[in-house]
Coordinates of N, CA and C in Angstrom, one line a residue:
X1 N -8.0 11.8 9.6 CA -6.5 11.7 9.6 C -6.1 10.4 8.9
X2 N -5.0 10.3 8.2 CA -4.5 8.8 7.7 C -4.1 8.4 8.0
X3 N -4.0 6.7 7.9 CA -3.8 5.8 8.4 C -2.3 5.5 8.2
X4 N -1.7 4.8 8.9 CA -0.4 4.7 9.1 C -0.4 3.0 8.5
X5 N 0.7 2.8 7.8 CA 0.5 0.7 7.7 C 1.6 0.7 7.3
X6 N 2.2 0.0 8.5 CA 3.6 -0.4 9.0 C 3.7 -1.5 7.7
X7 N 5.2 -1.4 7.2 CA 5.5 -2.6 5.5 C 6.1 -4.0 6.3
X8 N 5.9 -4.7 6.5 CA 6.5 -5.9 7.3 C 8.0 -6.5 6.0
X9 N 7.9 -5.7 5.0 CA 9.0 -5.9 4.0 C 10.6 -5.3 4.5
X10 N 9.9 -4.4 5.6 CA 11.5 -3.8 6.0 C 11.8 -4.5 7.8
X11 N 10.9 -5.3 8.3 CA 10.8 -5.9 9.5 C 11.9 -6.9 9.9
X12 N 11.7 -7.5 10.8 CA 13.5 -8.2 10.9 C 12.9 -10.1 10.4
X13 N 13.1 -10.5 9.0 CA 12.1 -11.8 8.8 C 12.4 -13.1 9.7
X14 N 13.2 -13.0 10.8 CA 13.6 -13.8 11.6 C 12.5 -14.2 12.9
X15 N 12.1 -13.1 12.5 CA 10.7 -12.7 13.7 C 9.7 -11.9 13.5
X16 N 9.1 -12.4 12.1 CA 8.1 -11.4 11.3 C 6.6 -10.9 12.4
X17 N 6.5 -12.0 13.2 CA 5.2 -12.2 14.0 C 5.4 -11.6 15.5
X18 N 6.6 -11.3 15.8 CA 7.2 -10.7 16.7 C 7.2 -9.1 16.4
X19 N 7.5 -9.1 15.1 CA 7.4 -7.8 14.7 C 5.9 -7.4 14.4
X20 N 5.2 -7.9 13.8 CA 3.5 -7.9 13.5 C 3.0 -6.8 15.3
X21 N 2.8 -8.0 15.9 CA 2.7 -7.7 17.2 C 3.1 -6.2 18.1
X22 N 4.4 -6.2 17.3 CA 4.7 -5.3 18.3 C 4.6 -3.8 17.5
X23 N 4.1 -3.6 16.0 CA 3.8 -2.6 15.3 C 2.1 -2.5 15.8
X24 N 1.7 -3.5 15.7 CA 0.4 -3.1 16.3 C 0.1 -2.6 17.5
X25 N 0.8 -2.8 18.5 CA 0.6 -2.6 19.9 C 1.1 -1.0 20.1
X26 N 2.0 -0.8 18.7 CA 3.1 0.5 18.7 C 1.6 1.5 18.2
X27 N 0.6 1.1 17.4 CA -0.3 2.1 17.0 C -0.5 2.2 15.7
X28 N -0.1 0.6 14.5 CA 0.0 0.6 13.4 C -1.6 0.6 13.0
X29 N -2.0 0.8 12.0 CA -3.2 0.8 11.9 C -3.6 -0.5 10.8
X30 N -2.9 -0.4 10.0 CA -2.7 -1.5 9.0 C -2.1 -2.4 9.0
X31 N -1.6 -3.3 8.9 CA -0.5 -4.5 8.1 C 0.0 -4.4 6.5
X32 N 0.9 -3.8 6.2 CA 1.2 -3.9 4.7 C 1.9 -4.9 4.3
X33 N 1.4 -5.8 3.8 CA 2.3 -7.2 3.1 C 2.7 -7.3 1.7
X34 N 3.9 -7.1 1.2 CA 4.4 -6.9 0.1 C 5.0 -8.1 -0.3
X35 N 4.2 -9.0 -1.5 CA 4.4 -9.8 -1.7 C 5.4 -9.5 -3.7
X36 N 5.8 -9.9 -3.9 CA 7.3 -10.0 -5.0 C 7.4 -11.8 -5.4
X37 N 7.4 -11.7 -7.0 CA 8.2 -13.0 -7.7 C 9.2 -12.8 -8.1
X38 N 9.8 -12.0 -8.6 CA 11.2 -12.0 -8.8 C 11.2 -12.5 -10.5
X39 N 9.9 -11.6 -10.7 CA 9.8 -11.7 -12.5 C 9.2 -9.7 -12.7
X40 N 8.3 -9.9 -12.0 CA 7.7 -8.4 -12.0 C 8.4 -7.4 -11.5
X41 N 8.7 -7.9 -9.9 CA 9.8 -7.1 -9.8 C 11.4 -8.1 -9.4
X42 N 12.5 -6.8 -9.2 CA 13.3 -8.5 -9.2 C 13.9 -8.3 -7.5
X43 N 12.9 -9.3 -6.9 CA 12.8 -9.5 -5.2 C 11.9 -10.9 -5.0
X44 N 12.2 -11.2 -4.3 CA 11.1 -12.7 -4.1 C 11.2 -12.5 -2.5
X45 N 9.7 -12.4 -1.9 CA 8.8 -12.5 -1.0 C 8.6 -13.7 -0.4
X46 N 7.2 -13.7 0.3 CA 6.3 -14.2 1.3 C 5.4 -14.8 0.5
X47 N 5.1 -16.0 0.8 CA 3.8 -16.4 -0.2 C 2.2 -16.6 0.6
X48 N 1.4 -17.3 0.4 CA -0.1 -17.1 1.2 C 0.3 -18.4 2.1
X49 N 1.4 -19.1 2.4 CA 1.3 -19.9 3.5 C 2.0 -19.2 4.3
X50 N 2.9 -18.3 4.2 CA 3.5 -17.4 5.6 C 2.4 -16.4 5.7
X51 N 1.7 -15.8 4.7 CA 0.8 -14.8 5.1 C -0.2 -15.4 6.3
X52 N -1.0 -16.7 5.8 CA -1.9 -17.5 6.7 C -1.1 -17.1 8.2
X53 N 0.1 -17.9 8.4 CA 0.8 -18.4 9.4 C 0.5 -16.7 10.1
X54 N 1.0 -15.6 9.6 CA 1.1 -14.0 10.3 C -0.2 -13.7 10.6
X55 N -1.2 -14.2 9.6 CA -2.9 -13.5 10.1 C -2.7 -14.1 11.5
X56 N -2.5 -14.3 12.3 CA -2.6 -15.5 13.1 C -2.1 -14.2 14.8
X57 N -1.3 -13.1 13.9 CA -0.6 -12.5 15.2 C -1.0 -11.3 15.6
X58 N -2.0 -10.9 14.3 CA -2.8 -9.1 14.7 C -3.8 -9.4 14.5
X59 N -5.0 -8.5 15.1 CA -6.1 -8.8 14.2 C -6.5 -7.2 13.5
X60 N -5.1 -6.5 12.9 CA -5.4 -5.8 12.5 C -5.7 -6.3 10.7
X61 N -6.2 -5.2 10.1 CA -6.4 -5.5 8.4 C -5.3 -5.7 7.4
X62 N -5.2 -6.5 7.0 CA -4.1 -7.4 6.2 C -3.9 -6.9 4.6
X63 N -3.3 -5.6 4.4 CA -3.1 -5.2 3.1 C -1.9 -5.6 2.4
X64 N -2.7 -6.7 1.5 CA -1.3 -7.4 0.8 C -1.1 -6.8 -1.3
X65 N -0.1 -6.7 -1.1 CA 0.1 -5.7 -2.3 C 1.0 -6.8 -3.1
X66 N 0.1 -7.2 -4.2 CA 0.9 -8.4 -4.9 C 1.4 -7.6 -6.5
X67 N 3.0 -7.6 -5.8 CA 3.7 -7.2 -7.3 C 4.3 -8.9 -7.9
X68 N 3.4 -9.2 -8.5 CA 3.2 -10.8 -9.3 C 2.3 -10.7 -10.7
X69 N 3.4 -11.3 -11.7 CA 2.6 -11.3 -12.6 C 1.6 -12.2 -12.6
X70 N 0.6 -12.1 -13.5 CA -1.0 -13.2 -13.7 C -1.1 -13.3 -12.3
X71 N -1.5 -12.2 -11.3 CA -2.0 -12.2 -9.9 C -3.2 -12.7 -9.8
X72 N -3.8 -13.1 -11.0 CA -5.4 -13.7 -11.0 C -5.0 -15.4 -10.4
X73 N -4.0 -15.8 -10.4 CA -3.6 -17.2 -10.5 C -3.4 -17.5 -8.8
X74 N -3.0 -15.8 -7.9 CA -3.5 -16.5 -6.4 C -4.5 -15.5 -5.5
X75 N -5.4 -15.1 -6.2 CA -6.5 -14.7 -5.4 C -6.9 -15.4 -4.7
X76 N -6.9 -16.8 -5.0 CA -8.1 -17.1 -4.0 C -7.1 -17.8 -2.8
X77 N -5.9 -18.0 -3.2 CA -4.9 -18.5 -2.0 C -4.4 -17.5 -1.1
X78 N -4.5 -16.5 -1.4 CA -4.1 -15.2 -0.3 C -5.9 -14.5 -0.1
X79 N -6.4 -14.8 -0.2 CA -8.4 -14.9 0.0 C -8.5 -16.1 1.5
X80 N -7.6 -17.1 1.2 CA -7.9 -18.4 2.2 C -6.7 -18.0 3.3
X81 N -5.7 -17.1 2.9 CA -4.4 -16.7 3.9 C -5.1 -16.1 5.0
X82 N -6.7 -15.2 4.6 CA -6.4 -13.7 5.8 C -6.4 -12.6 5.0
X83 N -6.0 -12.6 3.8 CA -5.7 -11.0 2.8 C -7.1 -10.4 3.7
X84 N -7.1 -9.2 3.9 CA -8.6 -8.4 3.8 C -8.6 -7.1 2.5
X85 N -7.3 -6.2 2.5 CA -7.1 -5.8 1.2 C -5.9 -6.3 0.1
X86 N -6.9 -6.8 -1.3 CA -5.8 -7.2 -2.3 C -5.5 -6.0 -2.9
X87 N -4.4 -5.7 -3.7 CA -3.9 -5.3 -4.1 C -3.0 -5.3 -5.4
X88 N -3.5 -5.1 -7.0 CA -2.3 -6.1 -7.9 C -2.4 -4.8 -8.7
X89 N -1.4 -4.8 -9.6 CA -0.9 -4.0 -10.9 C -1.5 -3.7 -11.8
X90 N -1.7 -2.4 -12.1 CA -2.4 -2.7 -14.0 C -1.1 -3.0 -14.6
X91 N 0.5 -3.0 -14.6 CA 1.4 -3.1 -15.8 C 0.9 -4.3 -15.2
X92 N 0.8 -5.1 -14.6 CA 1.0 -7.3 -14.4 C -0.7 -7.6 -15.2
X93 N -1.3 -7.1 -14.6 CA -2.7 -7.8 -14.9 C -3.3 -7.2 -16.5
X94 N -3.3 -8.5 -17.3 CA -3.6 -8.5 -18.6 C -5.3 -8.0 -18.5
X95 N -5.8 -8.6 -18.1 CA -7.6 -8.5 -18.1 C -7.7 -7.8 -16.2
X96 N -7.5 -6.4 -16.5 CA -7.8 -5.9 -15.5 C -9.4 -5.7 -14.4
X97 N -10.3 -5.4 -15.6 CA -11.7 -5.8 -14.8 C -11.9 -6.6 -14.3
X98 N -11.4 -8.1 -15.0 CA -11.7 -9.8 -14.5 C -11.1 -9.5 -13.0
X99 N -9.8 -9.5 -13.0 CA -9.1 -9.4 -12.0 C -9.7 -8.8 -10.8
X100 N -10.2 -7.7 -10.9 CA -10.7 -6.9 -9.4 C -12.3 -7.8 -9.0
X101 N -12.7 -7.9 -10.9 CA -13.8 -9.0 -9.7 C -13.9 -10.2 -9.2
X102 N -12.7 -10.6 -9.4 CA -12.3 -11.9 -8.9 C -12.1 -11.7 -7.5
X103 N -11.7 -10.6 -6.9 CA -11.4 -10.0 -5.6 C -12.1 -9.6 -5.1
X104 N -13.2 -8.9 -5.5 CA -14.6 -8.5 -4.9 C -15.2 -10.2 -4.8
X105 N -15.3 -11.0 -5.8 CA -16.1 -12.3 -5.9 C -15.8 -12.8 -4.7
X106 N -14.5 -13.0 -3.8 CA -13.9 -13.5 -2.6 C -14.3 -12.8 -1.9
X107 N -15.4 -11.4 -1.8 CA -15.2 -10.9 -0.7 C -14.4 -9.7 0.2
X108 N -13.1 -9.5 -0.7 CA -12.0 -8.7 -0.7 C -12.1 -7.4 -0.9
X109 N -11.6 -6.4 -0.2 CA -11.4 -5.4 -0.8 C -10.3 -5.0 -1.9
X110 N -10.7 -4.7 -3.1 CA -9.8 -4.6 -4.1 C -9.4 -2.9 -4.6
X111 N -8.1 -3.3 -5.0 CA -7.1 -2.4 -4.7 C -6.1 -2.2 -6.5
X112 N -5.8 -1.3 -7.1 CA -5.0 -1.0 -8.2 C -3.8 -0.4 -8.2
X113 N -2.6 -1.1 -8.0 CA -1.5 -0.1 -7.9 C -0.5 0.2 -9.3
X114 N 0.1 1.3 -9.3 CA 1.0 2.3 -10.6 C 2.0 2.1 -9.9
X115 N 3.2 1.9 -10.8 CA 4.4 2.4 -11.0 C 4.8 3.7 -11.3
X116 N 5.6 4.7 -10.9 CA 5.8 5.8 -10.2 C 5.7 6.5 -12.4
X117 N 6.2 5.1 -13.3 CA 6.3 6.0 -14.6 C 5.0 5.9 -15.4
X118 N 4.3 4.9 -14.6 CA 2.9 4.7 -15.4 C 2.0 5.7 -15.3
X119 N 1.1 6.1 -16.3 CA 0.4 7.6 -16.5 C -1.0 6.8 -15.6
X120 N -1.6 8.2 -14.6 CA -2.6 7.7 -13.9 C -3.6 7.4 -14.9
X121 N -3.9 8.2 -15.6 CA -5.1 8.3 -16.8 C -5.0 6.5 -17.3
X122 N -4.2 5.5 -17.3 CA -4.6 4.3 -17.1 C -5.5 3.2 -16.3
X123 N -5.4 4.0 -15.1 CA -6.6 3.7 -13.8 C -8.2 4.2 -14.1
X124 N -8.3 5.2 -15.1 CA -9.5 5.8 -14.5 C -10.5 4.6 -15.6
X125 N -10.3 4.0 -16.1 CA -11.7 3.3 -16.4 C -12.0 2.1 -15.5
X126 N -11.5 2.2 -14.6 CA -11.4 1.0 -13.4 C -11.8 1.9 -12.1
X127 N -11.5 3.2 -12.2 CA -11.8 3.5 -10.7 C -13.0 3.3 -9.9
X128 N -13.9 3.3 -10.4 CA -15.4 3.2 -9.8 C -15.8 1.7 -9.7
X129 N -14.8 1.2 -9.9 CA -14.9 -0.7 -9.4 C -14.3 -1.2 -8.5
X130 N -13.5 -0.1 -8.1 CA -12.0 -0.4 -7.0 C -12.3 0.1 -5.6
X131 N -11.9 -0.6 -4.4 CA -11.4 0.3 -3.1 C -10.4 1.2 -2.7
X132 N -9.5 0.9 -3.6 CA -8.2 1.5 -2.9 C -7.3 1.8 -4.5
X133 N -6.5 2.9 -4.5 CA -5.8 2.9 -5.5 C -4.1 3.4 -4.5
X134 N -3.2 2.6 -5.3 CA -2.2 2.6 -4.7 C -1.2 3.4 -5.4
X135 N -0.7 4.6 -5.2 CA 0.5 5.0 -6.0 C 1.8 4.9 -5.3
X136 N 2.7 4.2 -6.4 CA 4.1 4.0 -5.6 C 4.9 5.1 -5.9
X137 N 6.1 5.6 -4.6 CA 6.5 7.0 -4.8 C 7.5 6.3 -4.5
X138 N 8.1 5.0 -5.2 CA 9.5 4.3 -5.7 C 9.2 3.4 -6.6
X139 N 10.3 3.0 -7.3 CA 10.1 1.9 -8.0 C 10.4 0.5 -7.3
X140 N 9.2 -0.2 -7.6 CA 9.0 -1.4 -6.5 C 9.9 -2.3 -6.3
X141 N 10.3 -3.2 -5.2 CA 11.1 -4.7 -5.7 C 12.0 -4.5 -4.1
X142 N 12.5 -3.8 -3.7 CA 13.2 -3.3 -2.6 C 12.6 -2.2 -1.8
X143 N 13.1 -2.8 -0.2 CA 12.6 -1.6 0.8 C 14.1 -0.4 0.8
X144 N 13.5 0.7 1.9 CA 14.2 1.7 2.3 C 15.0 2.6 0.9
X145 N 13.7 2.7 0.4 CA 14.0 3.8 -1.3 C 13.9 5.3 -0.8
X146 N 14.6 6.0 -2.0 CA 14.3 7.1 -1.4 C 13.1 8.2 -1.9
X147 N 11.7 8.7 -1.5 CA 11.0 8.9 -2.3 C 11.6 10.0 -3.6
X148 N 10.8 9.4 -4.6 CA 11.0 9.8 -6.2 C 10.6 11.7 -5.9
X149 N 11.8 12.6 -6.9 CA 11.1 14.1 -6.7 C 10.5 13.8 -7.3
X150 N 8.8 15.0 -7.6 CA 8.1 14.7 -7.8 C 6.9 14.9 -7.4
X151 N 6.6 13.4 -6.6 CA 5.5 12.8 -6.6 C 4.4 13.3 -5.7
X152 N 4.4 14.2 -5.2 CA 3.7 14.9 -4.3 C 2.8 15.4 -5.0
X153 N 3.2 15.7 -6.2 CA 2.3 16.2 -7.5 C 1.6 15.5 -8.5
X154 N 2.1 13.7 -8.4 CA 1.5 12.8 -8.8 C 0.5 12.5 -7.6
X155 N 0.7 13.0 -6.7 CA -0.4 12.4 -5.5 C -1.2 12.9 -6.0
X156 N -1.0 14.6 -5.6 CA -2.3 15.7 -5.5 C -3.0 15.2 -6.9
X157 N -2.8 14.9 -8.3 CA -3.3 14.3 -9.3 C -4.5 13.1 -9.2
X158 N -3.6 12.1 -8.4 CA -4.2 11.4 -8.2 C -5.6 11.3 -6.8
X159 N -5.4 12.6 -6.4 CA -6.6 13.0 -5.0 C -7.6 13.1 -6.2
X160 N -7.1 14.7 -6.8 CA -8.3 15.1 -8.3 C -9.0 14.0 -8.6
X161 N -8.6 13.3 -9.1 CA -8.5 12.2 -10.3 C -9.8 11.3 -9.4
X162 N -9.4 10.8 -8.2 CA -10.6 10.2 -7.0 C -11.6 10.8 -6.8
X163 N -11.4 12.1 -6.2 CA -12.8 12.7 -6.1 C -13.9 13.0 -6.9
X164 N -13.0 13.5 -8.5 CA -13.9 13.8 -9.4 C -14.5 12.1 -10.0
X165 N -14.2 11.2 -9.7 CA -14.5 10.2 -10.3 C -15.3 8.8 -9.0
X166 N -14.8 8.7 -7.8 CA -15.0 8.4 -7.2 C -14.4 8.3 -6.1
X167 N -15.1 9.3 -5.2 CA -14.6 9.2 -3.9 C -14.7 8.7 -2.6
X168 N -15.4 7.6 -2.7 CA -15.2 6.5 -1.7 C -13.5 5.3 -2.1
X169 N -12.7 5.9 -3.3 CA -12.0 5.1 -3.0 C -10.6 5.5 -2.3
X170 N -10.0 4.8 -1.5 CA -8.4 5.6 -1.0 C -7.6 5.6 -1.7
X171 N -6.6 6.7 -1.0 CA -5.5 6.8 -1.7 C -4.5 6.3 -0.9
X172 N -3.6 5.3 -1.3 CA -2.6 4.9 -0.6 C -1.3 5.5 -1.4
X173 N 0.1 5.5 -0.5 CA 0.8 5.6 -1.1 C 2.0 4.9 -0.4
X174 N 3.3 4.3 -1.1 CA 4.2 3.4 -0.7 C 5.4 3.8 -1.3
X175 N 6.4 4.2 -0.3 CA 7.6 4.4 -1.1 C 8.3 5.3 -0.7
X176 N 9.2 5.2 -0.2 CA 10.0 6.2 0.9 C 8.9 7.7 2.1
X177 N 7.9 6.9 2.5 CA 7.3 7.8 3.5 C 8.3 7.1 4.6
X178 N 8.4 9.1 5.1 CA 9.4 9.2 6.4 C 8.7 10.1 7.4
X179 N 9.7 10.3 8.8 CA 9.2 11.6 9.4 C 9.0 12.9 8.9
X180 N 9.8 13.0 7.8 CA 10.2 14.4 7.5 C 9.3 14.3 6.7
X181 N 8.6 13.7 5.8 CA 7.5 14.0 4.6 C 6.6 13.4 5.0
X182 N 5.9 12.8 6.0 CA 4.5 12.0 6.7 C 3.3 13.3 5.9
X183 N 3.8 14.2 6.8 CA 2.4 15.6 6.4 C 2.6 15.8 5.6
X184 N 3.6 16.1 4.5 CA 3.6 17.0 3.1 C 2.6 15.4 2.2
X185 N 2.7 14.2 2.2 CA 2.0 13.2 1.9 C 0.9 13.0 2.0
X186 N 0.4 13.4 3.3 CA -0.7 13.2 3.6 C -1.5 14.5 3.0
X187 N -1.0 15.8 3.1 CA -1.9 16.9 3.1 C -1.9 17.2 1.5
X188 N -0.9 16.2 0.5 CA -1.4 16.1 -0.9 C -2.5 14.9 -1.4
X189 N -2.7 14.4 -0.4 CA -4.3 13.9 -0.3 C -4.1 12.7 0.2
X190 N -3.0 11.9 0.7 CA -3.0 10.2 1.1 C -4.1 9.9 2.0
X191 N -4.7 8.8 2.0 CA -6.0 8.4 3.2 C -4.6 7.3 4.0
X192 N -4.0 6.7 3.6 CA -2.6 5.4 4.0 C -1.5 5.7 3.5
X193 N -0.8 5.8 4.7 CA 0.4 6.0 4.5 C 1.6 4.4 4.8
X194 N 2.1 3.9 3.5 CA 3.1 2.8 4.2 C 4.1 3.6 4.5
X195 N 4.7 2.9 5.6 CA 5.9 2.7 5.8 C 6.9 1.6 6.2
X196 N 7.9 1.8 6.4 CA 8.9 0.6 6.2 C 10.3 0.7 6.8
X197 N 11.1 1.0 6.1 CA 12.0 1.2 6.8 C 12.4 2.3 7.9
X198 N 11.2 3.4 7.5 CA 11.0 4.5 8.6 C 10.2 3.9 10.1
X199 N 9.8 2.7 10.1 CA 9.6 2.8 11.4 C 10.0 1.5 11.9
X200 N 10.6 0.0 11.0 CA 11.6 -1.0 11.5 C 12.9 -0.8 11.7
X201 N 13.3 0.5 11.1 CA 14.8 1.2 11.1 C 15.0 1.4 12.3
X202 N 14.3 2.3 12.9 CA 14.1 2.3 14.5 C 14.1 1.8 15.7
X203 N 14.5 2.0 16.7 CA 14.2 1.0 17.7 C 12.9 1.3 18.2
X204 N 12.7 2.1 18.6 CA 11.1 1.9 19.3 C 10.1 2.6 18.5
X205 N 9.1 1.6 18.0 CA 8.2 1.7 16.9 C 7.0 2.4 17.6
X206 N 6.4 2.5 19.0 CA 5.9 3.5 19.2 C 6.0 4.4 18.9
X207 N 7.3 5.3 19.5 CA 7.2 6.3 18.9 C 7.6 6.7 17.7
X208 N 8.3 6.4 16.8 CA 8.1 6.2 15.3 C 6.6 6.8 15.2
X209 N 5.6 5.7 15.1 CA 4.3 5.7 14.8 C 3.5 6.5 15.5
X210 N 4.0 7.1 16.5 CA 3.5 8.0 17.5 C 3.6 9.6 17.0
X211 N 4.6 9.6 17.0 CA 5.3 10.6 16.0 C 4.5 11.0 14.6
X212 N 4.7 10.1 14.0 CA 4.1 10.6 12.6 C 2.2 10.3 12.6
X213 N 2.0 9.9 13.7 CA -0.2 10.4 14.1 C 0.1 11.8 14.6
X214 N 1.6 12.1 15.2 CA 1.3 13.9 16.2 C 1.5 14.6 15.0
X215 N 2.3 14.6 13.5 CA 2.1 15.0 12.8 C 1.5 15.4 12.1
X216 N 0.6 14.2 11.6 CA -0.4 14.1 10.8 C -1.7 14.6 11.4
X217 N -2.1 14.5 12.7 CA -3.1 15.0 14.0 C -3.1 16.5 13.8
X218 N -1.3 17.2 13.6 CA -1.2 18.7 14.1 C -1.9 19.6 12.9
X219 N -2.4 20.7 13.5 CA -3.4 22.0 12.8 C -1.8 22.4 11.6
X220 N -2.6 22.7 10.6 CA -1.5 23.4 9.5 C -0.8 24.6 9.4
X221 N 0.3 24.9 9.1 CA 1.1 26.1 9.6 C 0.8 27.0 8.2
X222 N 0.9 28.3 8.3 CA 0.7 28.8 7.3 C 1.7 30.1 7.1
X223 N 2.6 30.2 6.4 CA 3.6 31.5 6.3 C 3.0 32.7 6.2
X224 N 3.3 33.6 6.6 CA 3.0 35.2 6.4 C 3.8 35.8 5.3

């Protein structure tokens, strides 16, 4: 079944660690940390001294998704935060091989994420070096988007695209996952599902997150 990982980008930042806490306790399975300069995309984030300070509130897995250009310049400071999955750009990262081994070098699981216009066929000389490939189903910089038509068919591409090439790596995907589309996402191949404003929009994040595992859990319906 796939994993659910709560975006702490749509959380209330007054009480980020209040919030951590209480998405984990709700049944999050991840931590999704969306980190932004406000050059790549135009949003400015959390840097690896608030990430440190939040490792500190779950001990669930710390997937931090750096939309920053020259992301080679803080591996090793979100490496010393807590990061457990990195995450950076092929449009940001000039020397993309260097980059993932700089992230395996720390230890990290490394991670390649696309922009919803970027052609996947970009990734595949990288995939068999990578953990995680990330496809965004918005364009990045801001939470609560609405997912791109489409992309369901960029997923299912992007399942192909893994198995035939390597299939120990996941597929994540970020970008308006809701209730209403949790399973049509998942069953076009997602292994991680973020979310964000679908389940800090909410008041009670259990069942939010409770909700979209009884979906993702249920047997498949099939029309006659």
């Amino acid at each position: 079944m796939a994993m659910i990982a709560p975006s702490i980008l749509s959380a209330d930042g007054s009480r980020l660690g209040e919030e951590i806490a209480a998405v984990t306790a709700a049944g999050g399975d991840w931590i999704h940390v969306d980190v932004m300069d406000g050059h790549f995309v135009p949003n400015l984030t959390l840097g690896p001294g608030l990430v440190g300070a939040l490792r500190k509130t779950t001990a669930l897995p710390f997937d931090v998704h750096l939309m920053i250009e020259a992301p080679e310049r803080f591996i090793d400071a979100f490496a010393e935060a807590g990061a457990d999955w990195l995450t950076v750009h092929v449009e940001a990262a000039a020397h993309l091989h260097r980059v993932v081994g700089m992230i395996r070098e720390r230890g990290l699981k490394a991670g390649v994420s696309l922009n919803p216009a970027t052609p996947l066929a970009l990734v595949e000389p990288i995939l068999s070096e990578i953990d995680l490939l990330l496809v965004m189903t918005v364009n990045p910089g801001f939470g609560g988007q609405t997912f791109i038509e489409g992309s369901l068919a960029r997923i299912r591409q992007a399942r192909e695209m893994i198995d035939r090439i390597a299939p120990s790596v996941l597929l994540e995907v970020d970008g308006g996952v809701t209730l209403q589309n949790v399973r049509a996402v998942a069953d076009a191949g997602a292994d991680v599902l973020v979310a964000g404003s679908a389940i800090f929009g909410g008041g009670d994040y259990g069942k939010t997150i409770g909700t979209m595992k009884s979906l993702l859990a249920a047997p498949p319906t099939f029309r006659v």
